[in-house]
PDB file of C-alpha atoms in Angstrom:
ATOM      1  CA  MET E   1      96.490 146.280 103.418  1.00 47.00           C
ATOM      2  CA  GLY E   2      94.290 148.235 105.874  1.00 52.00           C
ATOM      3  CA  PHE E   3      93.323 147.600 109.408  1.00 50.00           C
ATOM      4  CA  THR E   4      89.867 148.395 110.803  1.00 51.00           C
ATOM      5  CA  LYS E   5      87.339 149.463 108.170  1.00 52.00           C
ATOM      6  CA  TYR E   6      83.604 150.065 107.856  1.00 47.00           C
ATOM      7  CA  THR E   7      81.382 148.206 105.424  1.00 46.00           C
ATOM      8  CA  SER E   8      78.839 151.048 105.341  1.00 46.00           C
ATOM      9  CA  GLN E   9      78.879 154.693 106.376  1.00 43.00           C
ATOM     10  CA  ALA E  10      75.203 154.406 107.290  1.00 38.00           C
ATOM     11  CA  GLU E  11      75.471 151.278 109.403  1.00 42.00           C
ATOM     12  CA  LYS E  12      78.999 151.889 110.709  1.00 45.00           C
ATOM     13  CA  VAL E  13      79.579 148.146 110.919  1.00 55.00           C
ATOM     14  CA  ARG E  14      83.139 147.640 112.087  1.00 76.00           C
ATOM     15  CA  VAL E  15      85.163 145.099 110.162  1.00 87.00           C
ATOM     16  CA  ARG E  16      88.646 144.055 111.235  1.00 93.00           C
ATOM     17  CA  MET E  17      91.029 142.786 108.611  1.00 93.00           C
ATOM     18  CA  ASN E  18      94.644 141.697 108.325  1.00 95.00           C
ATOM     19  CA  GLU E  19      96.755 143.284 111.105  1.00 94.00           C
ATOM     20  CA  GLY E  20      93.606 144.902 112.499  1.00 94.00           C
ATOM     21  CA  ILE E  21      92.434 141.498 113.783  1.00 95.00           C
ATOM     22  CA  ARG E  22      93.189 141.402 117.512  1.00 93.00           C
ATOM     23  CA  ALA E  23      92.754 137.698 118.237  1.00 94.00           C
ATOM     24  CA  ARG E  24      95.931 135.607 118.354  1.00 95.00           C
ATOM     25  CA  GLU E  25      94.324 132.792 116.408  1.00 96.00           C
ATOM     26  CA  VAL E  26      91.335 132.481 114.108  1.00 96.00           C
ATOM     27  CA  ARG E  27      89.268 129.844 112.381  1.00 96.00           C
ATOM     28  CA  VAL E  28      90.010 130.369 108.706  1.00 97.00           C
ATOM     29  CA  ILE E  29      87.507 130.082 105.869  1.00 96.00           C
ATOM     30  CA  GLY E  30      89.027 129.851 102.405  1.00 95.00           C
ATOM     31  CA  PRO E  31      88.115 131.870  99.295  1.00 93.00           C
ATOM     32  CA  GLU E  32      85.682 129.174  98.142  1.00 90.00           C
ATOM     33  CA  GLY E  33      84.047 128.854 101.553  1.00 91.00           C
ATOM     34  CA  GLN E  34      86.059 125.819 102.634  1.00 94.00           C
ATOM     35  CA  ASN E  35      86.949 125.381 106.314  1.00 94.00           C
ATOM     36  CA  ILE E  36      90.745 125.522 106.519  1.00 94.00           C
ATOM     37  CA  GLY E  37      90.826 125.265 110.305  1.00 95.00           C
ATOM     38  CA  VAL E  38      92.217 127.118 113.313  1.00 96.00           C
ATOM     39  CA  MET E  39      95.636 128.738 113.003  1.00 96.00           C
ATOM     40  CA  PRO E  40      97.628 131.688 114.352  1.00 96.00           C
ATOM     41  CA  THR E  41      96.344 134.958 112.942  1.00 96.00           C
ATOM     42  CA  ALA E  42      99.798 135.876 111.617  1.00 96.00           C
ATOM     43  CA  ASP E  43      99.924 132.630 109.611  1.00 96.00           C
ATOM     44  CA  ALA E  44      96.408 133.232 108.271  1.00 96.00           C
ATOM     45  CA  ILE E  45      97.368 136.741 107.137  1.00 96.00           C
ATOM     46  CA  LEU E  46     100.435 135.350 105.388  1.00 96.00           C
ATOM     47  CA  LYS E  47      98.318 132.697 103.679  1.00 95.00           C
ATOM     48  CA  ALA E  48      95.881 135.360 102.471  1.00 95.00           C
ATOM     49  CA  ARG E  49      98.653 137.549 101.107  1.00 95.00           C
ATOM     50  CA  GLU E  50     100.211 134.649  99.264  1.00 95.00           C
ATOM     51  CA  ALA E  51      96.901 134.388  97.421  1.00 94.00           C
ATOM     52  CA  GLY E  52      96.820 138.140  96.801  1.00 95.00           C
ATOM     53  CA  LEU E  53      93.806 138.494  99.098  1.00 96.00           C
ATOM     54  CA  ASP E  54      92.876 139.821 102.540  1.00 96.00           C
ATOM     55  CA  LEU E  55      92.013 138.152 105.828  1.00 96.00           C
ATOM     56  CA  ILE E  56      88.686 139.577 107.004  1.00 96.00           C
ATOM     57  CA  GLU E  57      87.126 138.869 110.393  1.00 96.00           C
ATOM     58  CA  ILE E  58      83.507 137.853 109.743  1.00 93.00           C
ATOM     59  CA  SER E  59      82.460 136.454 113.145  1.00 92.00           C
ATOM     60  CA  PRO E  60      84.313 138.378 115.876  1.00 93.00           C
ATOM     61  CA  ASN E  61      82.242 136.905 118.728  1.00 91.00           C
ATOM     62  CA  ALA E  62      82.983 133.284 117.896  1.00 93.00           C
ATOM     63  CA  VAL E  63      85.636 131.383 119.862  1.00 93.00           C
ATOM     64  CA  PRO E  64      88.033 131.605 118.188  1.00 94.00           C
ATOM     65  CA  PRO E  65      86.883 134.394 115.841  1.00 95.00           C
ATOM     66  CA  VAL E  66      86.135 133.358 112.268  1.00 96.00           C
ATOM     67  CA  ALA E  67      88.042 135.057 109.464  1.00 96.00           C
ATOM     68  CA  LYS E  68      87.717 134.617 105.731  1.00 96.00           C
ATOM     69  CA  ILE E  69      90.359 134.847 103.041  1.00 96.00           C
ATOM     70  CA  THR E  70      88.805 137.014 100.351  1.00 95.00           C
ATOM     71  CA  ASP E  71      89.155 140.239  98.401  1.00 94.00           C
ATOM     72  CA  TYR E  72      88.053 143.233 100.472  1.00 92.00           C
ATOM     73  CA  GLY E  73      86.370 144.887  97.496  1.00 91.00           C
ATOM     74  CA  LYS E  74      84.339 141.746  96.833  1.00 90.00           C
ATOM     75  CA  PHE E  75      83.480 141.429 100.531  1.00 91.00           C
ATOM     76  CA  LYS E  76      82.303 145.041 100.671  1.00 91.00           C
ATOM     77  CA  TYR E  77      80.147 144.537  97.568  1.00 90.00           C
ATOM     78  CA  GLU E  78      78.518 141.426  99.031  1.00 88.00           C
ATOM     79  CA  GLN E  79      77.806 143.237 102.308  1.00 87.00           C
ATOM     80  CA  LYS E  80      76.121 146.120 100.490  1.00 89.00           C
ATOM     81  CA  LYS E  81      74.089 143.659  98.447  1.00 88.00           C
ATOM     82  CA  LYS E  82      72.894 141.927 101.629  1.00 85.00           C
ATOM     83  CA  GLU E  83      71.951 145.274 103.189  1.00 84.00           C
ATOM     84  CA  LYS E  84      69.992 146.188 100.067  1.00 80.00           C
ATOM     85  CA  ASP E  85      68.129 142.860 100.126  1.00 77.00           C
ATOM     86  CA  VAL E  86      67.242 143.311 103.795  1.00 77.00           C
ATOM     87  CA  LYS E  87      65.952 146.837 103.186  1.00 73.00           C
ATOM     88  CA  SER E  88      63.869 145.711 100.212  1.00 67.00           C
ATOM     89  CA  LYS E  89      62.195 143.030 102.351  1.00 66.00           C
ATOM     90  CA  ALA E  90      61.655 145.273 105.349  1.00 65.00           C
ATOM     91  CA  HIS E  91      58.531 147.266 104.539  1.00 64.00           C
ATOM     92  CA  VAL E  92      57.742 150.309 106.623  1.00 70.00           C
ATOM     93  CA  THR E  93      54.063 151.217 106.755  1.00 78.00           C
ATOM     94  CA  GLU E  94      53.395 154.924 106.562  1.00 88.00           C
ATOM     95  CA  THR E  95      50.242 156.999 106.635  1.00 93.00           C
ATOM     96  CA  LYS E  96      50.175 159.041 103.441  1.00 95.00           C
ATOM     97  CA  VAL E  97      47.986 162.122 103.295  1.00 96.00           C
ATOM     98  CA  THR E  98      45.904 163.604 100.498  1.00 95.00           C
ATOM     99  CA  GLN E  99      43.650 166.633 100.733  1.00 95.00           C
ATOM    100  CA  VAL E 100      40.414 167.510  98.957  1.00 95.00           C
ATOM    101  CA  LYS E 101      38.053 170.458  99.189  1.00 93.00           C
ATOM    102  CA  ILE E 102      34.327 170.776  98.709  1.00 88.00           C
ATOM    103  CA  GLY E 103      34.926 172.369  95.320  1.00 87.00           C
ATOM    104  CA  THR E 104      37.674 170.024  94.086  1.00 91.00           C
ATOM    105  CA  SER E 105      36.997 169.202  90.415  1.00 93.00           C
ATOM    106  CA  GLU E 106      36.059 165.695  89.269  1.00 94.00           C
ATOM    107  CA  ARG E 107      39.340 165.413  87.372  1.00 95.00           C
ATOM    108  CA  ASP E 108      41.414 166.319  90.412  1.00 96.00           C
ATOM    109  CA  MET E 109      39.323 164.009  92.600  1.00 95.00           C
ATOM    110  CA  HIS E 110      40.107 161.053  90.333  1.00 96.00           C
ATOM    111  CA  ILE E 111      43.808 161.932  90.233  1.00 96.00           C
ATOM    112  CA  LYS E 112      43.957 162.065  94.025  1.00 96.00           C
ATOM    113  CA  ALA E 113      41.901 158.854  94.300  1.00 96.00           C
ATOM    114  CA  SER E 114      44.335 157.023  92.010  1.00 96.00           C
ATOM    115  CA  LYS E 115      47.229 158.271  94.108  1.00 96.00           C
ATOM    116  CA  ALA E 116      45.545 157.012  97.286  1.00 96.00           C
ATOM    117  CA  ALA E 117      44.976 153.628  95.612  1.00 96.00           C
ATOM    118  CA  ALA E 118      48.678 153.440  94.738  1.00 95.00           C
ATOM    119  CA  TRP E 119      49.589 154.046  98.391  1.00 95.00           C
ATOM    120  CA  LEU E 120      47.254 151.261  99.468  1.00 94.00           C
ATOM    121  CA  ARG E 121      48.817 148.846  96.971  1.00 93.00           C
ATOM    122  CA  GLU E 122      52.229 149.700  98.410  1.00 90.00           C
ATOM    123  CA  GLY E 123      50.952 148.661 101.837  1.00 89.00           C
ATOM    124  CA  HIS E 124      50.558 152.145 103.287  1.00 92.00           C
ATOM    125  CA  ARG E 125      47.542 153.693 104.947  1.00 94.00           C
ATOM    126  CA  ALA E 126      45.910 156.682 103.302  1.00 96.00           C
ATOM    127  CA  LYS E 127      44.542 159.633 105.243  1.00 96.00           C
ATOM    128  CA  VAL E 128      42.040 161.789 103.401  1.00 96.00           C
ATOM    129  CA  ASP E 129      41.533 165.325 104.697  1.00 96.00           C
ATOM    130  CA  LEU E 130      38.507 167.357 103.658  1.00 96.00           C
ATOM    131  CA  PHE E 131      39.961 170.820 104.064  1.00 95.00           C
ATOM    132  CA  LEU E 132      37.532 173.414 105.416  1.00 93.00           C
ATOM    133  CA  TRP E 133      38.079 177.074 106.069  1.00 89.00           C
ATOM    134  CA  GLY E 134      36.018 179.971 107.383  1.00 87.00           C
ATOM    135  CA  ARG E 135      32.320 179.289 107.650  1.00 86.00           C
ATOM    136  CA  TYR E 136      32.644 175.930 105.890  1.00 86.00           C
ATOM    137  CA  LYS E 137      33.883 174.514 109.184  1.00 86.00           C
ATOM    138  CA  TYR E 138      30.440 175.081 110.657  1.00 86.00           C
ATOM    139  CA  MET E 139      28.409 173.451 107.895  1.00 90.00           C
ATOM    140  CA  ASP E 140      26.179 170.440 108.587  1.00 91.00           C
ATOM    141  CA  PHE E 141      28.321 167.434 109.539  1.00 92.00           C
ATOM    142  CA  GLU E 142      26.278 165.001 107.430  1.00 93.00           C
ATOM    143  CA  PHE E 143      26.714 167.209 104.376  1.00 91.00           C
ATOM    144  CA  LEU E 144      30.479 167.368 104.878  1.00 93.00           C
ATOM    145  CA  LYS E 145      30.663 163.644 105.588  1.00 93.00           C
ATOM    146  CA  GLY E 146      28.839 163.000 102.324  1.00 92.00           C
ATOM    147  CA  ARG E 147      31.387 165.030 100.384  1.00 92.00           C
ATOM    148  CA  LEU E 148      34.200 162.994 101.893  1.00 93.00           C
ATOM    149  CA  GLU E 149      32.398 159.722 101.157  1.00 94.00           C
ATOM    150  CA  ARG E 150      32.003 160.875  97.572  1.00 94.00           C
ATOM    151  CA  PHE E 151      35.775 160.835  97.292  1.00 96.00           C
ATOM    152  CA  LEU E 152      36.137 157.454  99.015  1.00 96.00           C
ATOM    153  CA  ALA E 153      33.680 155.925  96.541  1.00 95.00           C
ATOM    154  CA  ILE E 154      35.953 156.529  93.548  1.00 96.00           C
ATOM    155  CA  ILE E 155      39.179 155.084  94.985  1.00 96.00           C
ATOM    156  CA  PRO E 156      40.007 152.205  92.579  1.00 94.00           C
ATOM    157  CA  GLU E 157      41.218 149.767  95.228  1.00 93.00           C
ATOM    158  CA  SER E 158      39.668 147.509  97.878  1.00 92.00           C
ATOM    159  CA  TYR E 159      39.995 149.037 101.319  1.00 94.00           C
ATOM    160  CA  ARG E 160      38.547 149.210 104.779  1.00 94.00           C
ATOM    161  CA  ILE E 161      38.123 152.078 107.195  1.00 95.00           C
ATOM    162  CA  ALA E 162      40.959 152.134 109.733  1.00 94.00           C
ATOM    163  CA  GLU E 163      39.775 155.308 111.479  1.00 94.00           C
ATOM    164  CA  ASP E 164      36.245 156.506 110.789  1.00 95.00           C
ATOM    165  CA  ILE E 165      35.321 159.949 109.496  1.00 94.00           C
ATOM    166  CA  GLN E 166      35.773 162.519 112.229  1.00 93.00           C
ATOM    167  CA  LYS E 167      36.460 166.186 112.768  1.00 91.00           C
ATOM    168  CA  SER E 168      40.089 167.271 112.585  1.00 90.00           C
ATOM    169  CA  PRO E 169      41.982 170.566 112.875  1.00 87.00           C
ATOM    170  CA  LYS E 170      41.757 170.978 109.094  1.00 86.00           C
ATOM    171  CA  GLY E 171      38.126 169.951 108.765  1.00 93.00           C
ATOM    172  CA  LEU E 172      37.194 166.276 108.422  1.00 94.00           C
ATOM    173  CA  SER E 173      39.465 163.284 108.011  1.00 95.00           C
ATOM    174  CA  VAL E 174      39.326 159.532 107.518  1.00 96.00           C
ATOM    175  CA  ILE E 175      42.052 156.887 107.380  1.00 96.00           C
ATOM    176  CA  ILE E 176      41.762 153.830 105.151  1.00 96.00           C
ATOM    177  CA  GLU E 177      43.930 150.759 104.652  1.00 94.00           C
ATOM    178  CA  ARG E 178      44.049 147.992 102.100  1.00 90.00           C
ATOM    179  CA  LEU E 179      42.090 144.840 102.824  1.00 86.00           C
ATOM    180  CA  PRO E 180      44.175 141.746 103.677  1.00 78.00           C
ATOM    181  CA  ALA E 181      44.686 139.450 100.682  1.00 70.00           C
ATOM    182  CA  SER E 182      42.600 136.738 102.357  1.00 65.00           C
ATOM    183  CA  GLN E 183      39.578 139.060 102.343  1.00 68.00           C
ATOM    184  CA  THR E 184      40.031 140.193  98.750  1.00 58.00           C
ATOM    185  CA  ARG E 185      39.646 136.639  97.428  1.00 46.00           C
ATOM    186  CA  GLN E 186      36.194 135.882  98.821  1.00 46.00           C
ATOM    187  CA  ALA E 187      34.262 133.504  96.599  1.00 35.00           C
ATOM    188  CA  GLY E 188      36.832 133.990  93.863  1.00 39.00           C
ATOM    189  CA  ASN E 189      35.778 137.614  93.485  1.00 41.00           C
ATOM    190  CA  PRO E 190      38.569 140.090  94.340  1.00 37.00           C
ATOM    191  CA  SER E 191      36.055 142.891  94.849  1.00 41.00           C
ATOM    192  CA  ALA E 192      33.688 140.960  97.098  1.00 38.00           C
ATOM    193  CA  ALA E 193      35.595 141.880 100.226  1.00 38.00           C
ATOM    194  CA  LYS E 194      34.771 145.534  99.777  1.00 40.00           C
ATOM    195  CA  ASN E 195      31.489 144.799 101.523  1.00 41.00           C
ATOM    196  CA  THR E 196      33.159 143.321 104.621  1.00 40.00           C
ATOM    197  CA  ALA E 197      34.663 146.585 105.884  1.00 43.00           C
ATOM    198  CA  GLN E 198      33.072 148.969 108.336  1.00 41.00           C
ATOM    199  CA  THR E 199      32.438 151.400 105.489  1.00 42.00           C
ATOM    200  CA  THR E 200      33.007 150.169 101.931  1.00 46.00           C
ATOM    201  CA  LYS E 201      33.234 151.668  98.515  1.00 48.00           C
ATOM    202  CA  LYS E 202      29.967 150.033  97.554  1.00 43.00           C
ATOM    203  CA  ASN E 203      28.116 151.374 100.571  1.00 44.00           C
ATOM    204  CA  THR E 204      29.588 154.801 100.024  1.00 46.00           C
ATOM    205  CA  ALA E 205      28.726 154.875  96.346  1.00 45.00           C
ATOM    206  CA  GLN E 206      25.088 153.998  97.006  1.00 45.00           C
ATOM    207  CA  LYS E 207      24.565 157.113  99.101  1.00 44.00           C
ATOM    208  CA  THR E 208      23.081 160.120  97.358  1.00 44.00           C
ATOM    209  CA  GLU E 209      25.462 163.019  97.359  1.00 48.00           C
ATOM    210  CA  PRO E 210      24.134 165.782  99.618  1.00 50.00           C
ATOM    211  CA  ALA E 211      23.029 168.882  97.775  1.00 51.00           C
ATOM    212  CA  LEU E 212      25.028 172.036  98.240  1.00 52.00           C
ATOM    213  CA  PRO E 213      23.249 174.406 100.652  1.00 52.00           C
ATOM    214  CA  ALA E 214      21.360 177.165  98.846  1.00 48.00           C
ATOM    215  CA  GLU E 215      23.456 179.931 100.370  1.00 47.00           C
ATOM    216  CA  LEU E 216      26.608 178.376  98.895  1.00 48.00           C
ATOM    217  CA  LYS E 217      25.347 177.725  95.368  1.00 47.00           C
ATOM    218  CA  GLY E 218      27.225 179.719  92.799  1.00 46.00           C
ATOM    219  CA  GLU E 219      30.249 180.111  95.071  1.00 46.00           C
ATOM    220  CA  ASP E 220      33.651 178.600  94.419  1.00 44.00           C
ATOM    221  CA  VAL E 221      33.901 176.128  97.275  1.00 39.00           C
TER     222      VAL E 221
END
């Protein structure tokens, strides 16, 4: 059976087997994981075929290389399983983005807040953009900041400010991240750590929402 194969198209991990093994001798591992010992590669291939199996090189850099007598299909399955386990343990932190406007409805605000909370629970950061257009870009900064803090106050998850509220090309933005587990267990109260961040949900919620400027009342903003 076959010569040089790949265990994964994505990884392109080269696996030599049977006549594809270049070393003259190999250390042979049996089907049950037992150490059979060092022998000529040709003899090891013959031994594998007598068992209806393949000889697969598993440690090409060892001296001599290590090869295992096993079924190639089973070997390939085990390799894919290992890759899957590694990927599941390797978490990549991303910065997810959600956008709100001054006139975003309460219902939509809560939907977006729940989505941001889900990102935080997954270990990601959440960037919240307050989208401004036209003259809204030139409104009072404190008013706009208050509208953004209004959204932060309803996120149903403990968090801390990673990057404070600041002007951005789209308007205003802020980046939050989940509090470390050690901080969310203060005094046996999972929510106590909300008050340890630079800006917390509690602090934000206590602020009175700025009133909409008179010239904008009645407009869809």
